[in-house]
């Protein structure tokens, strides 16, 4: 039990990157524990054994989740993650990069096997013999899967990335401009082709389509700031998935949505809002977004 608990952060981090879901990753880790407890054998390496089991469980879950995601209402985003429980100073850059919303959405383009191999190899540095055992393929096949996955990931990554301090400073200015409803201040911080998208899953109010362009996005954000403040919604900056973001909370402290920013080249390149209540429950009590929407509309009309 003690050895398993020591490895739990690693197991969760592997599962979350394969699945893009906090709740499903937690279930995969629990299933791994049940299999470990009932295996009846003492593995030579608990880390190798448990990592292989959680990978296999996650691949199976992802295969079934693919069908649900194809029928998902609107945009699908990963469940926002406040903190990654696994730390490894030698792989800090890989860990931070792989948990961002942008990276997780790129991983969605890979097959389940490619995704698992990429995560184990590129993020956590597992050797190909361990990976082959985990996914049930030969080492040669795993090497080919890794090459294909890396090619897809490299093709989709932005060419320029902001350093952490520059990114956080820009995010601070962005949220300050948002709170003030400062149209010009917002427009100045947005990339010309910025895109604002939301994930409500049909269970909360959401944008019918992405909002494109600095002017359109800035106008929308500036217009909603004052009505949100009137109904008591506050913006609480947070790092989400290792990137700048914020939680929007109601007057009684419930989570309304999670807001993440992609920052590069000194501008906000993408804004993603997760409003689906099923994806927010691990962050705390969740607000009734429909009733808040009605209150918001009333506040906007009264202004």
C-alpha atoms as one frame of an Amber mdcrd trajectory, in Angstrom:
protein
   0.000   0.000   0.000   2.768   2.442   0.925   4.628   1.771  -2.333   1.418
   2.280  -4.309   0.698   5.598  -2.566   4.207   6.806  -3.375   3.586   6.038
  -7.045   0.001   7.388  -7.139   1.039  10.899  -8.393   2.931   9.329 -11.303
   0.051   6.992 -12.140  -2.496   9.814 -12.102  -0.263  11.999 -14.277   0.132
   9.233 -16.866  -3.616   8.537 -16.912  -4.609  12.209 -17.100  -2.385  12.845
 -20.118  -3.791   9.817 -21.917  -7.419  10.594 -21.032  -7.631  14.385 -20.617
 -10.058  13.834 -17.749  -9.440  14.204 -14.020 -12.351  11.955 -13.048 -11.452
   9.230 -15.553  -7.785   9.389 -14.529  -8.742   8.955 -10.863 -10.929   5.962
 -11.808  -8.049   4.450 -13.813  -5.707   4.781 -10.825  -8.305   3.143  -8.561
  -8.723   0.271 -11.037  -4.929  -0.095 -11.117  -4.873  -0.386  -7.316  -7.550
  -3.112  -7.388  -5.600  -5.102  -9.961  -2.366  -4.654  -7.996  -3.996  -5.808
  -4.759  -5.542  -8.907  -6.346  -2.635  -9.852  -8.643  -1.230 -12.410  -6.173
   2.346 -11.803  -7.327   5.053  -9.421  -6.185   6.361  -7.552  -9.257  10.097
  -7.066  -9.636   9.489  -3.347 -10.187   6.299  -1.852  -8.747   6.808   1.289
 -10.845   7.059  -0.649 -14.115   4.151  -2.929 -13.227   1.783  -0.191 -12.055
   2.685   2.143 -14.922   1.922  -0.648 -17.383  -1.413  -1.438 -15.729  -2.586
   2.187 -15.562  -1.568   2.651 -19.215  -3.569  -0.386 -20.332  -6.590   0.684
 -18.293  -6.361   4.214 -19.718  -6.087   2.968 -23.312  -9.264   0.908 -22.844
 -11.115   3.847 -21.300  -9.947   6.162 -24.093 -11.170   3.781 -26.784 -14.678
   3.820 -25.336 -14.498   7.569 -24.624 -13.773   8.270 -28.293 -17.350   7.331
 -29.214 -18.770   9.640 -26.523 -16.565  12.506 -27.643 -17.658  12.137 -31.271
 -21.263  12.705 -30.129 -20.318  15.518 -27.742 -22.337  18.737 -28.026 -20.063
  21.559 -29.230 -16.341  21.876 -28.567 -14.686  19.228 -26.358 -11.939  20.385
 -23.978  -9.996  18.439 -21.348 -11.041  18.787 -17.721  -9.027  21.664 -16.216
  -6.250  20.644 -13.825  -5.188  22.934 -10.986  -1.959  21.152 -10.062  -0.081
  18.191 -11.494   0.689  15.929  -8.509   3.814  14.421 -10.095   7.108  16.299
 -10.035  10.419  15.370 -11.626  13.048  18.138 -11.867  14.833  16.306 -14.689
  11.681  16.283 -16.826  10.065  19.501 -15.626   9.864  21.030 -19.117   8.274
  17.943 -20.678   5.784  17.613 -17.826   4.728  21.269 -17.983   4.397  21.322
 -21.776   2.427  18.075 -21.989  -0.304  19.091 -19.542  -1.324  22.348 -21.259
  -4.752  22.518 -22.881  -3.140  23.029 -26.282  -0.957  19.917 -25.897  -3.840
  17.777 -24.631  -5.952  18.845 -27.608  -3.094  17.891 -29.927  -2.914  14.500
 -28.206  -6.594  14.020 -29.109  -5.496  13.730 -32.757  -3.460  10.594 -31.993
  -4.726   7.046 -31.826  -4.968   5.620 -28.278  -1.783   3.583 -28.790   0.142
   6.533 -30.253  -1.022   8.710 -27.390   0.057   6.195 -24.740   3.453   5.621
 -26.348   4.068   9.362 -26.718   3.143  10.044 -23.096   5.324   7.264 -21.709
   8.297   8.031 -23.942   8.347  11.788 -24.513   6.835  12.966 -21.241   7.963
  10.437 -18.653  11.098   9.067 -20.319  10.249   5.349 -20.179  12.434   2.997
 -22.170  11.021   1.112 -25.145  11.165  -2.310 -23.396   8.893  -0.919 -20.644
   6.613   0.759 -23.168   6.321  -2.428 -25.242   5.279  -4.336 -22.130   2.756
  -1.650 -21.181   0.963  -1.433 -24.547   1.372  -5.045 -25.693   3.354  -4.291
 -28.847   6.910  -5.074 -29.968   9.688  -2.575 -29.314  10.005  -1.966 -33.054
   6.290  -1.212 -33.322   6.517   1.139 -30.351   9.392   3.018 -31.946   7.291
   3.517 -35.089   4.324   4.669 -32.995   6.581   7.131 -31.180   7.918   8.588
 -34.439   4.414   9.039 -35.864   3.123  10.594 -32.651   6.068  12.998 -32.376
   5.584  14.074 -35.994   1.896  14.881 -35.385   2.648  16.736 -32.166   5.498
  18.778 -33.652   3.360  19.771 -36.646   0.660  21.211 -34.410   2.787  23.056
 -31.865   3.190  26.845 -32.056   6.575  27.954 -33.368   7.109  30.549 -30.666
   6.372  30.225 -26.974   6.457  32.809 -24.199   8.688  32.382 -21.181   6.803
  31.883 -17.908   7.353  35.356 -16.460   6.339  37.137 -19.685   3.285  34.904
 -19.987   2.154  35.494 -16.388   2.640  39.257 -16.636   0.566  39.414 -19.812
  -2.163  37.282 -18.204  -2.259  39.620 -15.198  -2.758  42.603 -17.520  -5.407
  40.707 -19.460  -7.528  39.862 -16.410  -7.174  43.410 -15.076  -8.427  44.792
 -18.402 -11.244  42.253 -18.378 -12.408  43.214 -14.879 -12.462  46.865 -15.919
 -14.234  46.165 -19.216 -11.354  47.984 -20.917 -11.991  47.429 -24.626  -8.779
  49.048 -25.868  -6.700  47.343 -23.184  -8.097  43.941 -24.137  -7.697  44.512
 -27.864  -4.040  45.451 -27.359  -3.302  42.118 -25.633  -4.995  39.857 -28.172
  -3.430  38.340 -31.270  -5.064  39.463 -34.521  -6.388  35.923 -35.130  -7.229
  35.097 -31.507  -9.987  32.538 -31.021 -12.436  32.324 -28.103 -14.200  28.965
 -27.656 -16.297  27.371 -24.931 -17.142  23.844 -23.776 -20.578  23.525 -22.207
 -21.319  20.022 -23.439 -24.978  20.966 -23.841 -25.217  21.176 -20.039 -24.544
  24.906 -19.651 -24.846  28.053 -21.790 -22.068  28.124 -24.362 -21.011  29.963
 -27.471 -22.763  28.626 -30.550 -19.540  28.993 -32.522 -15.968  30.227 -31.888
 -15.463  33.998 -31.770 -12.605  34.982 -34.082 -10.388  38.073 -34.264  -9.084
  40.576 -31.735 -11.849  43.138 -32.223 -14.744  40.688 -31.921 -13.256  38.902
 -28.892 -12.344  42.159 -27.136 -15.840  43.587 -27.662 -17.495  40.456 -26.292
 -15.259  40.322 -23.208 -15.635  44.036 -22.497 -19.419  43.782 -22.808 -19.827
  40.923 -20.309 -17.541  42.256 -17.563 -19.955  44.737 -15.958 -23.052  42.461
 -15.912 -20.979  39.651 -14.395 -19.752  41.976 -11.655 -23.330  43.130 -10.970
 -24.489  39.587 -10.220 -21.493  38.975  -7.960 -19.281  36.878 -10.240 -15.588
  37.297  -9.444 -12.504  36.359 -11.438  -9.920  34.378  -9.484  -6.631  34.028
 -11.410  -5.160  30.526 -11.272  -2.634  28.469 -13.150  -4.674  25.815 -14.972
  -2.929  22.979 -16.777   0.319  24.817 -16.136  -0.889  27.856 -18.112  -2.373
  31.214 -17.082  -6.066  31.018 -16.342  -8.823  31.856 -13.912 -11.814  30.412
 -12.129 -15.022  32.428 -12.288 -16.902  32.159  -8.990 -20.381  33.203  -7.960
 -21.111  35.363  -4.907 -21.391  32.226  -2.749 -18.051  30.861  -3.963 -19.283
  28.230  -6.419 -17.340  27.580  -9.636 -19.054  28.937 -12.743 -16.366  28.271
 -15.336 -12.659  27.811 -15.923 -10.856  30.157 -18.285  -7.466  29.316 -19.851
  -5.161  31.428 -22.013  -2.628  30.411 -24.652   0.082  33.074 -24.723   2.807
  33.371 -27.378   4.641  36.178 -29.180   3.488  38.712 -26.600  -0.220  38.179
 -27.269  -3.098  35.965 -26.173  -3.496  33.487 -29.018  -6.468  31.470 -27.745
  -9.000  31.631 -24.925 -10.843  28.496 -23.813 -13.771  28.417 -21.402 -14.868
  25.189 -19.716 -18.465  25.638 -18.513 -19.670  22.015 -18.561 -20.469  21.369
 -14.870 -19.384  17.722 -15.156 -15.848  18.949 -15.905 -15.733  21.363 -12.966
 -16.903  19.244 -10.015 -13.379  18.289  -8.956 -12.680  22.021  -8.446 -15.417
  22.435  -5.811 -19.171  23.115  -5.629 -20.451  24.079  -9.089 -22.857  26.941
  -9.830 -26.128  26.598 -11.710 -24.979  28.182 -14.965 -28.510  28.385 -16.406
 -29.860  30.480 -13.528 -26.717  32.642 -13.603 -27.295  33.155 -17.331 -30.799
  34.455 -16.648 -29.505  36.795 -13.925 -26.748  37.960 -16.268 -29.237  38.796
 -19.031 -31.397  40.742 -16.599 -28.347  42.692 -15.356 -27.336  43.455 -18.923
 -30.819  44.690 -19.853 -31.061  46.887 -16.750 -27.798  48.597 -17.625
